[in-house]
Amino acid sequence: MVQSTFILASILHMMNQQTAPPLEHPTAPTPFGPVPSARQMRWHALESCMFIHFGVNTFTGEEWGGGRENPSIFNPSSLDCRQWARMAKDAGLRGIIITAKHHDGFCLWPSALTEHSVKSSPWRGGKGDVLRELSDACRAEELLFGVYLSPWDRNNPKYGSGTEYNDYFASQLRDVLTNYGPVFEVWFDGACGEGPDGRRQVYDFPKFISVVRECQPQACIFSDAGPDLRWVGNESGYGSETNWDRMNTKDFYPGIPGRNEDLAHGQRDGADWLPAEVDVSIRPGWFWRAAEDSRVKSPETLEKIWFESVGRGCNLLLNVPIDSRGLVAPQELVSMHAWGEKQREMFAKDLAQTAHVTANATRGGSAQTDFVAKRVTDGDSSTYWATDDAVTSCALEFAFTNPVSPKVVRIEEAIQLGQRVEAFHVEARGSDGAWRRVAEGTTIGSRRILRLGGEGVTGIRVVIDQSRACPCISRVSIY
Ligand code: FUL
């Protein structure tokens, strides 16, 4: 009897040794599919930036100036870029992209390559430079600075000539990318109208891209087709609920017609990392005009736009045009400030930080690995909760000591390892102890933010229903 007890104990001991001992550092999951570049990773973290349309159209009321405007009409009476930057910062925006040149060809900097610029205007006696003032203001307010330079140029006589115009445009690009400090994003639209005598310009995008890479290697390039950021396929302020950060960029080009659905959803099996940016204006038009002063979007609409863009894993580029005084109009100031207040109120307290976090599966099986559940609340986007490779459905649970009333849940994947999740839902435990489904979604990617509206909740579960490889979740916040 003694001996058989001993044998049994030995067998149990051996078995225990065979079921792998808990690993302190099981290997990290291998990346799944394409992954973001360093510059794309930095861009994802920005979430929301401000777009500024400003130029000769501000003084004519046009949306697309014809290029024949007399530069003397550009004469803002009290231009103050610090006011623009302060407002952007107050509203929680992290960078500003300005129309250095729109389709009318008028340059907001004193370009040596054309007379059609601020240097031919009475503003600051012809010595002004909006890009200088704005880039300085951005630095002072700790915002990033970016430029929109329209390849379509309705003023330049070379437009439509082919190489000659492309060289002109590349030189302009070099000008704005070498004189104003770091540029975080270069924005190209695909508009390609006719030049003099109906001549069509074939843009040399590979050349334009190489100039950006050479002068500002950190900058992300936006266009319908990337190479770093894609257009979301609409200008109404929403991303797609199912949003893959992947595209086959070789099948796209700036201005491509009929592909807006693909641009909205991304392509599940796309070969390249190409996240979507949502550009939308706070007014009906992109440029300021007095007639639209009463049609500035309300803080509630801005909040809805934010949930449907940033909340769906896109970045938001919110256009706030500058008025003919050279200032943000009073209507925008009111709306943007109120929206900023709403955000500060909504995200004041992350309840997930106060919860006890557990998972029903953990990579390596031990409670002590690098991939434990509490990595989702450590405030470090480089760490994450992960499961073993074979586990593609699993759950995280947040238990609260006292009942809470969560209104919003925010979930982020560790996208440095690719985009994985394609179905998830959220459950809440009510005061009766029962779990109920309160939200659901498909993709997560850089982030998915959903409204909850729960009262008397004692627990929240984030259930990953389907993932293309083991889920790697870097953050869960509950507000
Ligand atoms: C488009 C332009 O044609 C519009 O005028 C505006 O600038 C918008 C953001 O991009 O391509």
Coordinates of C-alpha atoms and ligand atoms in Angstrom, one line a residue:
M1 CA 0.0 0.0 0.0
V2 CA 2.8 2.3 1.0
Q3 CA 4.7 1.4 -2.1
S4 CA 1.6 1.9 -4.4
T5 CA 1.1 5.3 -2.9
F6 CA 4.7 6.1 -3.6
I7 CA 4.4 4.9 -7.2
L8 CA 1.2 7.0 -7.7
A9 CA 3.0 10.0 -6.3
S10 CA 5.9 9.5 -8.6
I11 CA 3.7 9.1 -11.6
L12 CA 1.8 12.3 -10.7
H13 CA 5.1 14.1 -10.2
M14 CA 6.3 12.9 -13.7
M15 CA 3.0 13.9 -15.2
N16 CA 3.2 17.3 -13.7
Q17 CA 6.7 17.7 -15.1
Q18 CA 5.4 16.7 -18.6
T19 CA 2.6 19.3 -18.6
A20 CA 4.9 22.2 -19.3
P21 CA 5.9 24.2 -16.3
P22 CA 4.5 27.8 -16.4
L23 CA 6.7 29.9 -18.5
E24 CA 7.7 33.4 -17.3
H25 CA 8.3 34.5 -20.9
P26 CA 6.5 32.4 -23.5
T27 CA 7.4 33.7 -27.0
A28 CA 5.4 36.6 -28.4
P29 CA 2.9 35.8 -31.2
T30 CA 4.3 36.2 -34.7
P31 CA 2.8 39.1 -36.7
F32 CA -0.3 38.3 -38.7
G33 CA -0.4 39.8 -42.2
P34 CA 0.9 43.2 -43.0
V35 CA 1.9 45.5 -40.0
P36 CA 2.2 49.3 -39.8
S37 CA 5.4 51.2 -40.4
A38 CA 6.9 53.3 -37.6
R39 CA 5.4 56.4 -39.2
Q40 CA 2.0 54.8 -39.5
M41 CA 2.2 53.8 -35.8
R42 CA 2.8 57.4 -34.8
W43 CA -0.1 58.5 -37.0
H44 CA -2.5 56.0 -35.4
A45 CA -1.8 57.5 -32.0
L46 CA -2.8 61.0 -33.1
E47 CA -6.5 60.1 -33.5
S48 CA -7.8 63.5 -34.4
C49 CA -6.3 66.5 -36.3
M50 CA -7.6 69.7 -37.8
F51 CA -7.8 70.5 -41.5
I52 CA -7.7 74.1 -42.5
H53 CA -9.0 75.4 -45.9
F54 CA -7.9 79.0 -46.4
G55 CA -6.8 81.0 -49.4
V56 CA -8.2 83.1 -52.2
N57 CA -11.6 81.2 -52.0
T58 CA -12.0 82.7 -48.5
F59 CA -12.4 86.1 -50.2
T60 CA -14.4 85.1 -53.2
G61 CA -16.8 82.5 -51.7
E62 CA -15.8 79.9 -54.3
E63 CA -15.1 76.3 -53.4
W64 CA -12.9 75.7 -56.5
G65 CA -11.2 78.9 -57.5
G66 CA -10.5 79.3 -61.2
G67 CA -6.9 80.4 -60.8
R68 CA -7.5 83.9 -62.2
E69 CA -8.1 85.6 -58.9
N70 CA -6.2 88.7 -58.4
P71 CA -3.8 88.0 -55.5
S72 CA -4.7 91.4 -54.0
I73 CA -7.9 90.0 -52.8
F74 CA -6.0 88.0 -50.2
N75 CA -5.9 90.4 -47.3
P76 CA -7.0 89.1 -43.9
S77 CA -7.3 92.0 -41.5
S78 CA -6.2 90.2 -38.3
L79 CA -4.7 86.8 -39.1
D80 CA -3.6 85.0 -35.9
C81 CA -2.4 81.4 -36.2
R82 CA -2.0 81.1 -32.5
Q83 CA -5.8 81.5 -32.2
W84 CA -6.3 78.6 -34.6
A85 CA -3.8 76.4 -32.8
R86 CA -5.1 77.2 -29.3
M87 CA -8.6 76.3 -30.4
A88 CA -7.4 73.0 -32.0
K89 CA -5.6 72.1 -28.8
D90 CA -8.6 72.9 -26.6
A91 CA -10.7 70.6 -28.7
G92 CA -8.3 67.7 -28.3
L93 CA -6.8 67.8 -31.8
R94 CA -3.1 66.9 -32.2
G95 CA -2.0 68.4 -35.5
I96 CA -3.0 70.9 -38.2
I97 CA -2.9 70.3 -42.0
I98 CA -3.4 73.5 -44.1
T99 CA -4.1 74.1 -47.8
A100 CA -0.7 75.4 -48.6
K101 CA -2.0 75.5 -52.2
H102 CA -5.6 74.6 -53.3
H103 CA -6.8 74.0 -56.9
D104 CA -6.6 77.7 -57.7
G105 CA -2.8 77.5 -57.4
F106 CA -2.5 80.4 -55.0
C107 CA 0.3 79.7 -52.5
L108 CA 0.1 80.6 -48.8
W109 CA 3.9 80.9 -48.7
P110 CA 6.0 83.3 -50.8
S111 CA 7.0 80.7 -53.4
A112 CA 9.9 81.7 -55.6
L113 CA 8.4 79.6 -58.4
T114 CA 5.2 81.7 -59.1
E115 CA 3.9 85.2 -58.6
H116 CA 0.5 83.7 -57.6
S117 CA 1.1 83.8 -53.9
V118 CA 0.9 85.8 -50.7
K119 CA 3.9 87.9 -51.8
S120 CA 1.7 89.5 -54.5
S121 CA -0.9 90.4 -51.9
P122 CA -1.2 93.4 -49.7
W123 CA -1.3 91.2 -46.6
R124 CA 1.7 92.1 -44.3
G125 CA 2.9 94.3 -47.2
G126 CA 3.6 91.3 -49.3
K127 CA 6.1 90.0 -46.8
G128 CA 3.8 87.5 -45.1
D129 CA 4.0 83.7 -44.9
V130 CA 1.1 81.8 -43.6
L131 CA 3.1 78.5 -43.4
R132 CA 5.8 80.2 -41.3
E133 CA 3.2 81.7 -38.9
L134 CA 1.3 78.4 -38.6
S135 CA 4.2 76.1 -38.2
D136 CA 5.6 78.5 -35.5
A137 CA 2.1 78.5 -33.8
C138 CA 1.9 74.7 -33.9
R139 CA 5.3 74.3 -32.3
A140 CA 4.3 76.8 -29.6
E141 CA 1.1 74.9 -28.9
E142 CA 2.8 71.5 -29.2
L143 CA 0.8 70.5 -32.3
L144 CA 2.1 68.8 -35.4
F145 CA 2.2 70.6 -38.7
G146 CA 1.1 69.2 -42.0
V147 CA 0.4 70.4 -45.6
Y148 CA -2.1 69.9 -48.3
L149 CA -0.6 70.7 -51.7
S150 CA -3.0 70.3 -54.6
P151 CA -1.5 68.8 -57.7
W152 CA -4.4 70.3 -59.7
D153 CA -3.3 73.9 -60.4
R154 CA -5.7 76.1 -62.3
N155 CA -3.3 79.0 -62.4
N156 CA 0.0 77.6 -63.6
P157 CA 0.5 77.8 -67.4
K158 CA 2.6 74.6 -67.2
Y159 CA -0.3 72.6 -66.0
G160 CA -1.1 69.9 -68.6
S161 CA 2.4 69.9 -70.0
G162 CA 3.5 66.7 -68.4
T163 CA 7.1 66.6 -67.1
E164 CA 7.5 70.3 -67.0
Y165 CA 4.5 70.8 -64.6
N166 CA 5.4 67.7 -62.6
D167 CA 8.9 69.2 -62.0
Y168 CA 7.3 72.5 -61.0
F169 CA 5.0 70.7 -58.5
A170 CA 7.9 68.6 -57.1
S171 CA 9.9 71.8 -56.6
Q172 CA 7.0 73.4 -54.8
L173 CA 6.7 70.3 -52.6
R174 CA 10.5 70.5 -51.8
D175 CA 10.0 74.2 -50.9
V176 CA 7.2 73.5 -48.3
L177 CA 8.9 70.4 -46.9
T178 CA 12.3 71.9 -46.3
N179 CA 11.5 75.4 -44.9
Y180 CA 9.1 74.9 -42.0
G181 CA 10.5 72.2 -39.7
P182 CA 9.0 68.7 -39.3
V183 CA 5.9 67.9 -41.3
F184 CA 3.8 65.0 -40.0
E185 CA 1.5 64.5 -43.0
V186 CA 1.4 65.4 -46.6
W187 CA -2.1 65.4 -48.1
F188 CA -2.7 64.8 -51.8
D189 CA -6.1 64.8 -53.3
G190 CA -6.7 63.0 -56.6
A191 CA -8.5 65.9 -58.4
C192 CA -7.2 66.2 -61.9
G193 CA -8.9 68.8 -64.0
E194 CA -8.1 70.1 -67.4
G195 CA -5.4 72.7 -68.0
P196 CA -5.2 75.4 -70.7
D197 CA -6.7 74.2 -74.0
G198 CA -8.2 71.2 -72.3
R199 CA -4.8 69.6 -71.8
R200 CA -4.7 66.8 -69.2
Q201 CA -1.9 66.5 -66.7
V202 CA -0.7 63.0 -65.9
Y203 CA 0.7 63.3 -62.3
D204 CA 4.0 61.7 -61.5
F205 CA 3.1 60.4 -58.1
P206 CA 6.2 58.2 -57.7
K207 CA 8.3 61.4 -58.1
F208 CA 6.1 63.3 -55.6
I209 CA 6.4 60.5 -53.1
S210 CA 10.1 60.3 -53.4
V211 CA 10.4 64.0 -52.7
V212 CA 8.4 63.6 -49.5
R213 CA 10.4 60.6 -48.5
E214 CA 13.7 62.5 -49.1
C215 CA 12.7 65.7 -47.3
Q216 CA 10.4 64.4 -44.5
P217 CA 11.0 60.7 -44.0
Q218 CA 8.8 60.8 -40.9
A219 CA 5.7 62.2 -42.7
C220 CA 2.8 60.1 -43.7
I221 CA 1.5 60.5 -47.2
F222 CA -2.3 60.6 -47.7
S223 CA -4.1 60.0 -51.0
D224 CA -6.9 57.7 -52.2
A225 CA -4.2 55.1 -52.6
G226 CA -1.7 55.8 -49.9
P227 CA 1.1 55.0 -49.7
D228 CA 0.7 55.5 -46.0
L229 CA -2.9 56.6 -45.5
R230 CA -6.1 56.0 -47.5
W231 CA -9.1 58.2 -48.1
V232 CA -12.2 56.7 -46.4
G233 CA -14.4 57.1 -49.5
N234 CA -16.7 59.8 -48.3
E235 CA -16.5 63.3 -47.0
S236 CA -19.5 63.0 -44.6
G237 CA -17.5 62.1 -41.5
Y238 CA -17.8 58.4 -40.9
G239 CA -15.7 55.2 -41.3
S240 CA -17.0 51.7 -41.8
E241 CA -18.0 49.5 -38.9
T242 CA -16.0 46.8 -40.4
N243 CA -12.7 48.5 -41.1
W244 CA -9.6 46.6 -42.3
D245 CA -6.4 48.6 -42.2
R246 CA -5.3 46.5 -45.2
M247 CA -5.4 47.2 -48.9
N248 CA -3.8 45.9 -52.1
T249 CA -2.4 49.3 -52.9
K250 CA -1.1 48.2 -56.3
D251 CA -4.7 48.1 -57.5
F252 CA -5.4 51.7 -56.5
Y253 CA -4.3 55.2 -57.6
P254 CA -5.2 58.8 -56.4
G255 CA -8.6 59.8 -57.9
I256 CA -9.6 56.2 -58.8
P257 CA -13.3 56.2 -59.5
G258 CA -15.9 53.6 -58.3
R259 CA -13.8 52.1 -55.4
N260 CA -15.3 54.0 -52.5
E261 CA -16.7 50.9 -50.9
D262 CA -13.3 49.3 -50.8
L263 CA -11.8 52.5 -49.5
A264 CA -14.4 52.5 -46.7
H265 CA -14.0 48.9 -45.6
G266 CA -10.4 48.2 -46.5
Q267 CA -9.6 44.8 -47.9
R268 CA -9.6 41.9 -45.5
D269 CA -6.8 40.2 -47.3
G270 CA -5.0 43.3 -48.5
A271 CA -1.2 43.0 -48.8
D272 CA -0.4 46.4 -47.4
W273 CA -1.1 48.2 -44.2
L274 CA -3.2 51.2 -45.3
P275 CA -5.4 52.8 -42.6
A276 CA -8.3 55.2 -43.4
E277 CA -8.5 58.9 -42.6
V278 CA -11.9 60.5 -42.4
D279 CA -11.9 64.1 -43.7
V280 CA -15.0 66.2 -43.1
S281 CA -15.8 69.9 -42.8
I282 CA -17.5 71.6 -39.8
R283 CA -19.4 73.6 -42.4
P284 CA -21.2 72.5 -45.6
G285 CA -18.3 73.8 -47.7
W286 CA -14.5 73.4 -47.2
F287 CA -13.9 77.1 -47.3
W288 CA -15.4 79.8 -45.0
R289 CA -18.2 82.0 -46.3
A290 CA -20.5 84.2 -44.3
A291 CA -23.6 82.6 -45.7
E292 CA -22.8 79.4 -43.9
D293 CA -22.2 80.9 -40.5
S294 CA -25.4 79.5 -39.2
R295 CA -24.7 76.0 -40.5
V296 CA -21.7 75.1 -38.3
K297 CA -22.0 71.6 -36.9
S298 CA -23.1 71.4 -33.3
P299 CA -21.0 69.8 -30.5
E300 CA -23.4 66.8 -30.6
T301 CA -22.8 66.3 -34.3
L302 CA -19.0 66.6 -33.8
E303 CA -19.3 63.9 -31.1
K304 CA -21.3 61.6 -33.4
I305 CA -18.6 62.1 -36.1
W306 CA -15.9 61.3 -33.6
F307 CA -17.6 58.0 -32.6
E308 CA -18.1 57.1 -36.2
S309 CA -14.6 57.8 -37.3
V310 CA -12.1 57.6 -34.4
G311 CA -14.4 55.1 -32.8
R312 CA -14.2 52.9 -35.9
G313 CA -10.4 52.8 -36.0
C314 CA -10.0 55.7 -38.5
N315 CA -8.3 59.0 -37.8
L316 CA -10.4 62.1 -38.0
L317 CA -9.3 65.2 -40.0
L318 CA -11.9 67.8 -39.1
N319 CA -11.9 70.9 -41.3
V320 CA -12.3 74.2 -39.5
P321 CA -11.9 76.9 -42.2
I322 CA -10.5 80.3 -41.4
D323 CA -12.6 83.4 -42.1
S324 CA -11.7 86.5 -44.1
R325 CA -10.3 88.2 -41.0
G326 CA -7.8 85.4 -40.7
L327 CA -9.4 84.0 -37.6
V328 CA -11.6 81.0 -36.6
A329 CA -15.1 82.4 -36.8
P330 CA -17.1 82.8 -33.5
Q331 CA -19.5 80.0 -34.4
E332 CA -16.7 77.5 -34.7
L333 CA -15.1 78.7 -31.5
V334 CA -18.3 78.0 -29.5
S335 CA -19.0 74.6 -31.1
M336 CA -15.4 73.4 -30.8
H337 CA -15.0 74.5 -27.2
A338 CA -18.2 72.8 -26.2
W339 CA -17.2 69.6 -28.0
G340 CA -13.8 69.7 -26.1
E341 CA -15.7 70.0 -22.8
K342 CA -17.9 67.0 -23.7
Q343 CA -14.8 64.9 -24.4
R344 CA -13.1 65.9 -21.2
E345 CA -16.3 65.1 -19.2
M346 CA -16.9 61.7 -21.0
F347 CA -13.3 60.5 -20.6
A348 CA -12.5 61.9 -17.2
K349 CA -12.4 58.5 -15.4
D350 CA -11.3 55.1 -16.8
L351 CA -13.3 52.6 -14.7
A352 CA -11.2 49.8 -16.1
Q353 CA -8.3 51.1 -14.0
T354 CA -10.4 50.4 -10.8
A355 CA -11.6 46.9 -11.9
H356 CA -10.1 43.5 -11.2
V357 CA -9.2 42.2 -14.6
T358 CA -9.0 38.5 -15.5
A359 CA -9.1 36.4 -18.7
N360 CA -10.3 32.9 -19.4
A361 CA -7.2 32.2 -21.4
T362 CA -3.6 33.5 -21.3
R363 CA -0.6 32.9 -23.5
G364 CA 1.7 30.4 -21.7
G365 CA -1.1 29.4 -19.3
S366 CA 0.5 31.1 -16.3
A367 CA -0.8 34.1 -14.4
Q368 CA 2.7 35.6 -14.4
T369 CA 3.5 35.9 -18.2
D370 CA 4.2 39.0 -20.2
F371 CA 0.7 38.5 -21.8
V372 CA -1.6 38.6 -18.7
A373 CA -5.0 40.3 -18.7
K374 CA -3.9 43.3 -16.8
R375 CA -1.7 44.4 -19.6
V376 CA -4.8 46.0 -21.1
T377 CA -5.0 48.5 -18.3
D378 CA -1.2 49.3 -17.9
G379 CA -1.4 52.4 -20.1
D380 CA 1.5 51.0 -22.3
S381 CA 0.5 50.5 -25.9
S382 CA 3.4 48.2 -26.5
T383 CA 2.2 45.6 -24.0
Y384 CA -0.9 43.4 -24.6
W385 CA -2.9 40.5 -23.4
A386 CA -2.6 37.5 -25.7
T387 CA -3.6 33.8 -25.8
D388 CA -1.9 30.7 -27.1
D389 CA -1.7 30.5 -30.9
A390 CA -4.5 28.0 -31.1
V391 CA -7.0 30.1 -29.0
T392 CA -9.0 32.4 -31.2
S393 CA -12.1 33.0 -29.1
C394 CA -11.7 34.1 -25.5
A395 CA -12.8 36.7 -23.0
L396 CA -11.6 39.4 -20.6
E397 CA -13.6 40.2 -17.5
F398 CA -13.6 43.4 -15.5
A399 CA -15.1 43.0 -12.0
F400 CA -16.1 46.2 -10.0
T401 CA -16.4 46.3 -6.2
N402 CA -19.1 48.9 -6.4
P403 CA -21.7 49.1 -9.2
V404 CA -20.8 51.5 -12.0
S405 CA -22.6 53.1 -14.9
P406 CA -20.4 52.7 -17.9
K407 CA -21.2 54.7 -21.0
V408 CA -18.4 53.9 -23.3
V409 CA -16.0 51.0 -23.9
R410 CA -12.7 51.4 -25.9
I411 CA -10.8 48.4 -27.1
E412 CA -7.4 48.4 -29.0
E413 CA -5.5 45.7 -30.7
A414 CA -1.7 45.6 -30.6
I415 CA -1.6 46.4 -34.3
Q416 CA 2.2 46.1 -34.4
L417 CA 1.3 42.4 -34.7
G418 CA -1.3 43.0 -37.4
Q419 CA -5.1 43.2 -37.4
R420 CA -6.7 40.0 -36.1
V421 CA -10.1 40.3 -34.5
E422 CA -13.2 40.0 -36.8
A423 CA -16.0 39.5 -34.3
F424 CA -16.5 40.5 -30.7
H425 CA -19.2 41.5 -28.2
V426 CA -19.5 43.2 -24.8
E427 CA -21.6 41.9 -21.9
A428 CA -22.5 43.7 -18.7
R429 CA -23.5 42.0 -15.4
G430 CA -26.5 43.8 -13.9
S431 CA -27.4 44.1 -10.2
D432 CA -29.4 40.8 -10.6
G433 CA -26.1 39.0 -11.4
A434 CA -27.1 38.2 -14.9
W435 CA -24.9 38.9 -17.9
R436 CA -26.5 40.7 -20.9
R437 CA -25.1 41.5 -24.3
V438 CA -24.8 45.3 -24.5
A439 CA -22.6 46.0 -27.6
E440 CA -21.0 44.1 -30.5
G441 CA -18.7 44.7 -33.4
T442 CA -16.6 43.1 -36.1
T443 CA -13.1 44.5 -36.5
I444 CA -11.2 46.3 -33.8
G445 CA -7.8 47.3 -35.2
S446 CA -6.2 50.4 -33.8
R447 CA -9.4 51.0 -31.8
R448 CA -13.1 50.4 -31.5
I449 CA -15.1 52.7 -29.3
L450 CA -18.7 51.8 -28.5
R451 CA -21.4 53.3 -26.4
L452 CA -22.9 51.2 -23.6
G453 CA -25.4 53.1 -21.5
G454 CA -25.4 50.7 -18.6
E455 CA -26.6 51.4 -15.0
G456 CA -25.8 49.4 -11.8
V457 CA -23.1 47.3 -13.6
T458 CA -20.9 45.0 -11.5
G459 CA -18.9 43.5 -14.3
I460 CA -18.0 44.0 -18.0
R461 CA -16.9 41.2 -20.3
V462 CA -15.1 41.8 -23.6
V463 CA -15.7 38.6 -25.6
I464 CA -13.6 37.9 -28.7
D465 CA -15.8 35.7 -30.8
Q466 CA -13.6 35.3 -33.8
S467 CA -10.0 36.2 -34.5
R468 CA -7.8 35.3 -37.5
A469 CA -4.9 34.5 -35.2
C470 CA -4.7 34.6 -31.4
P471 CA -6.0 38.0 -30.2
C472 CA -3.5 40.6 -28.9
I473 CA -5.4 43.3 -27.0
S474 CA -3.3 46.2 -25.9
R475 CA -6.0 48.3 -24.2
V476 CA -9.5 48.3 -22.7
S477 CA -10.9 51.4 -21.2
I478 CA -14.3 51.8 -19.7
Y479 CA -15.8 55.3 -19.1
Ligands
FUL1 C1 -11.0 67.5 -52.5 C2 -11.1 68.9 -53.1 O1 -11.5 69.0 -54.4 C3 -12.0 69.8 -52.2 O2 -12.0 71.1 -52.6 C4 -11.4 69.7 -50.8 O3 -10.1 70.3 -50.7 C5 -11.3 68.3 -50.3 C6 -10.7 68.1 -49.0 O4 -10.5 67.5 -51.2 O5 -10.3 66.7 -53.3

